[in-house]
Amino acid sequence: MQKQVLVTGGLGYIGSHTIVELVQAGFAVVAVDNLSNSSSLVLDRIKRITGKDVDFYELDCANENHLRAVFERNNFFGVIHFAALKSVEE
């Protein structure tokens, strides 16, 4: 059975590159992103590169109830947290 990893901010630049590496290393990945600085099109690019689907939840990880629901539906081996606003203005 594959170990499952949650990547917050998973569709951003760093998160998406990390997901590709995790999938290629044999992990099952779940991505969370609110899409404020990214696009759902990144999921298609990840699949094209890896040949695998990534489970995705569009939500803000600051929303405790929504994030809790993701944890209740999954059994994570680890979490990598990249969700953040990345520009000085934000």
JSON list of C-alpha atoms in Angstrom, two decimals:
[
{"chain": "A", "resi": 1, "resn": "MET", "atom": "CA", "xyz": [0.00, 0.00, 0.00]},
{"chain": "A", "resi": 2, "resn": "GLN", "atom": "CA", "xyz": [1.30, 3.46, -0.91]},
{"chain": "A", "resi": 3, "resn": "LYS", "atom": "CA", "xyz": [2.04, 5.92, 1.84]},
{"chain": "A", "resi": 4, "resn": "GLN", "atom": "CA", "xyz": [-0.15, 8.99, 1.51]},
{"chain": "A", "resi": 5, "resn": "VAL", "atom": "CA", "xyz": [1.24, 12.53, 1.75]},
{"chain": "A", "resi": 6, "resn": "LEU", "atom": "CA", "xyz": [-0.72, 15.78, 2.00]},
{"chain": "A", "resi": 7, "resn": "VAL", "atom": "CA", "xyz": [0.78, 18.78, 0.20]},
{"chain": "A", "resi": 8, "resn": "THR", "atom": "CA", "xyz": [-0.77, 22.13, 1.10]},
{"chain": "A", "resi": 9, "resn": "GLY", "atom": "CA", "xyz": [-0.27, 24.79, -1.56]},
{"chain": "A", "resi": 10, "resn": "GLY", "atom": "CA", "xyz": [0.12, 21.81, -3.85]},
{"chain": "A", "resi": 11, "resn": "LEU", "atom": "CA", "xyz": [-0.70, 23.55, -7.11]},
{"chain": "A", "resi": 12, "resn": "GLY", "atom": "CA", "xyz": [1.79, 26.37, -6.65]},
{"chain": "A", "resi": 13, "resn": "TYR", "atom": "CA", "xyz": [5.26, 26.29, -8.21]},
{"chain": "A", "resi": 14, "resn": "ILE", "atom": "CA", "xyz": [7.14, 24.61, -5.37]},
{"chain": "A", "resi": 15, "resn": "GLY", "atom": "CA", "xyz": [4.21, 22.44, -4.31]},
{"chain": "A", "resi": 16, "resn": "SER", "atom": "CA", "xyz": [3.57, 21.09, -7.79]},
{"chain": "A", "resi": 17, "resn": "HIS", "atom": "CA", "xyz": [7.23, 20.24, -8.36]},
{"chain": "A", "resi": 18, "resn": "THR", "atom": "CA", "xyz": [7.30, 18.48, -4.99]},
{"chain": "A", "resi": 19, "resn": "ILE", "atom": "CA", "xyz": [4.18, 16.51, -5.91]},
{"chain": "A", "resi": 20, "resn": "VAL", "atom": "CA", "xyz": [5.81, 15.28, -9.13]},
{"chain": "A", "resi": 21, "resn": "GLU", "atom": "CA", "xyz": [8.82, 14.06, -7.14]},
{"chain": "A", "resi": 22, "resn": "LEU", "atom": "CA", "xyz": [6.62, 12.40, -4.50]},
{"chain": "A", "resi": 23, "resn": "VAL", "atom": "CA", "xyz": [4.50, 10.60, -7.10]},
{"chain": "A", "resi": 24, "resn": "GLN", "atom": "CA", "xyz": [7.59, 9.43, -8.96]},
{"chain": "A", "resi": 25, "resn": "ALA", "atom": "CA", "xyz": [8.98, 8.15, -5.63]},
{"chain": "A", "resi": 26, "resn": "GLY", "atom": "CA", "xyz": [5.84, 6.02, -5.17]},
{"chain": "A", "resi": 27, "resn": "PHE", "atom": "CA", "xyz": [3.77, 8.09, -2.77]},
{"chain": "A", "resi": 28, "resn": "ALA", "atom": "CA", "xyz": [0.03, 8.67, -3.07]},
{"chain": "A", "resi": 29, "resn": "VAL", "atom": "CA", "xyz": [-0.44, 12.43, -2.94]},
{"chain": "A", "resi": 30, "resn": "VAL", "atom": "CA", "xyz": [-3.35, 14.58, -1.85]},
{"chain": "A", "resi": 31, "resn": "ALA", "atom": "CA", "xyz": [-3.09, 18.26, -2.76]},
{"chain": "A", "resi": 32, "resn": "VAL", "atom": "CA", "xyz": [-4.87, 21.15, -1.05]},
{"chain": "A", "resi": 33, "resn": "ASP", "atom": "CA", "xyz": [-4.86, 24.63, -2.57]},
{"chain": "A", "resi": 34, "resn": "ASN", "atom": "CA", "xyz": [-7.21, 27.61, -2.54]},
{"chain": "A", "resi": 35, "resn": "LEU", "atom": "CA", "xyz": [-6.03, 28.56, -6.06]},
{"chain": "A", "resi": 36, "resn": "SER", "atom": "CA", "xyz": [-5.38, 32.17, -5.07]},
{"chain": "A", "resi": 37, "resn": "ASN", "atom": "CA", "xyz": [-1.90, 32.03, -6.67]},
{"chain": "A", "resi": 38, "resn": "SER", "atom": "CA", "xyz": [-2.24, 28.93, -8.84]},
{"chain": "A", "resi": 39, "resn": "SER", "atom": "CA", "xyz": [-4.52, 27.14, -11.29]},
{"chain": "A", "resi": 40, "resn": "SER", "atom": "CA", "xyz": [-6.34, 23.82, -11.42]},
{"chain": "A", "resi": 41, "resn": "LEU", "atom": "CA", "xyz": [-4.67, 23.31, -14.82]},
{"chain": "A", "resi": 42, "resn": "VAL", "atom": "CA", "xyz": [-1.57, 22.30, -12.86]},
{"chain": "A", "resi": 43, "resn": "LEU", "atom": "CA", "xyz": [-3.32, 19.00, -12.05]},
{"chain": "A", "resi": 44, "resn": "ASP", "atom": "CA", "xyz": [-3.37, 18.13, -15.75]},
{"chain": "A", "resi": 45, "resn": "ARG", "atom": "CA", "xyz": [0.32, 18.94, -16.04]},
{"chain": "A", "resi": 46, "resn": "ILE", "atom": "CA", "xyz": [1.16, 16.75, -13.04]},
{"chain": "A", "resi": 47, "resn": "LYS", "atom": "CA", "xyz": [-0.79, 13.87, -14.59]},
{"chain": "A", "resi": 48, "resn": "ARG", "atom": "CA", "xyz": [0.90, 14.37, -17.96]},
{"chain": "A", "resi": 49, "resn": "ILE", "atom": "CA", "xyz": [4.34, 14.19, -16.32]},
{"chain": "A", "resi": 50, "resn": "THR", "atom": "CA", "xyz": [3.68, 11.35, -13.87]},
{"chain": "A", "resi": 51, "resn": "GLY", "atom": "CA", "xyz": [0.89, 9.40, -15.55]},
{"chain": "A", "resi": 52, "resn": "LYS", "atom": "CA", "xyz": [-1.00, 9.43, -12.23]},
{"chain": "A", "resi": 53, "resn": "ASP", "atom": "CA", "xyz": [-3.95, 11.30, -10.79]},
{"chain": "A", "resi": 54, "resn": "VAL", "atom": "CA", "xyz": [-3.54, 13.35, -7.63]},
{"chain": "A", "resi": 55, "resn": "ASP", "atom": "CA", "xyz": [-6.49, 13.79, -5.29]},
{"chain": "A", "resi": 56, "resn": "PHE", "atom": "CA", "xyz": [-7.25, 17.50, -4.99]},
{"chain": "A", "resi": 57, "resn": "TYR", "atom": "CA", "xyz": [-9.30, 19.60, -2.61]},
{"chain": "A", "resi": 58, "resn": "GLU", "atom": "CA", "xyz": [-9.89, 23.25, -3.41]},
{"chain": "A", "resi": 59, "resn": "LEU", "atom": "CA", "xyz": [-9.95, 24.88, -0.01]},
{"chain": "A", "resi": 60, "resn": "ASP", "atom": "CA", "xyz": [-8.15, 27.34, 2.19]},
{"chain": "A", "resi": 61, "resn": "CYS", "atom": "CA", "xyz": [-6.19, 25.40, 4.79]},
{"chain": "A", "resi": 62, "resn": "ALA", "atom": "CA", "xyz": [-6.92, 28.23, 7.25]},
{"chain": "A", "resi": 63, "resn": "ASN", "atom": "CA", "xyz": [-10.49, 26.89, 7.27]},
{"chain": "A", "resi": 64, "resn": "GLU", "atom": "CA", "xyz": [-10.19, 24.39, 10.10]},
{"chain": "A", "resi": 65, "resn": "ASN", "atom": "CA", "xyz": [-13.47, 22.56, 9.36]},
{"chain": "A", "resi": 66, "resn": "HIS", "atom": "CA", "xyz": [-12.65, 21.98, 5.70]},
{"chain": "A", "resi": 67, "resn": "LEU", "atom": "CA", "xyz": [-9.11, 20.85, 6.45]},
{"chain": "A", "resi": 68, "resn": "ARG", "atom": "CA", "xyz": [-10.33, 18.55, 9.21]},
{"chain": "A", "resi": 69, "resn": "ALA", "atom": "CA", "xyz": [-12.64, 16.86, 6.69]},
{"chain": "A", "resi": 70, "resn": "VAL", "atom": "CA", "xyz": [-9.63, 16.13, 4.46]},
{"chain": "A", "resi": 71, "resn": "PHE", "atom": "CA", "xyz": [-7.82, 14.51, 7.38]},
{"chain": "A", "resi": 72, "resn": "GLU", "atom": "CA", "xyz": [-10.92, 12.48, 8.28]},
{"chain": "A", "resi": 73, "resn": "ARG", "atom": "CA", "xyz": [-11.13, 11.08, 4.71]},
{"chain": "A", "resi": 74, "resn": "ASN", "atom": "CA", "xyz": [-7.45, 10.16, 4.47]},
{"chain": "A", "resi": 75, "resn": "ASN", "atom": "CA", "xyz": [-4.68, 8.46, 6.41]},
{"chain": "A", "resi": 76, "resn": "PHE", "atom": "CA", "xyz": [-1.59, 10.62, 5.94]},
{"chain": "A", "resi": 77, "resn": "PHE", "atom": "CA", "xyz": [1.95, 9.39, 6.44]},
{"chain": "A", "resi": 78, "resn": "GLY", "atom": "CA", "xyz": [3.17, 12.98, 6.29]},
{"chain": "A", "resi": 79, "resn": "VAL", "atom": "CA", "xyz": [2.29, 16.57, 5.51]},
{"chain": "A", "resi": 80, "resn": "ILE", "atom": "CA", "xyz": [4.34, 19.09, 3.54]},
{"chain": "A", "resi": 81, "resn": "HIS", "atom": "CA", "xyz": [3.10, 22.64, 4.04]},
{"chain": "A", "resi": 82, "resn": "PHE", "atom": "CA", "xyz": [3.68, 25.14, 1.22]},
{"chain": "A", "resi": 83, "resn": "ALA", "atom": "CA", "xyz": [0.44, 27.12, 1.49]},
{"chain": "A", "resi": 84, "resn": "ALA", "atom": "CA", "xyz": [1.34, 30.79, 1.88]},
{"chain": "A", "resi": 85, "resn": "LEU", "atom": "CA", "xyz": [1.05, 34.15, 0.25]},
{"chain": "A", "resi": 86, "resn": "LYS", "atom": "CA", "xyz": [4.33, 34.63, -1.53]},
{"chain": "A", "resi": 87, "resn": "SER", "atom": "CA", "xyz": [4.60, 38.26, -2.48]},
{"chain": "A", "resi": 88, "resn": "VAL", "atom": "CA", "xyz": [5.56, 41.18, -0.26]},
{"chain": "A", "resi": 89, "resn": "GLU", "atom": "CA", "xyz": [2.33, 42.99, -1.16]},
{"chain": "A", "resi": 90, "resn": "GLU", "atom": "CA", "xyz": [0.23, 40.09, 0.12]}
]
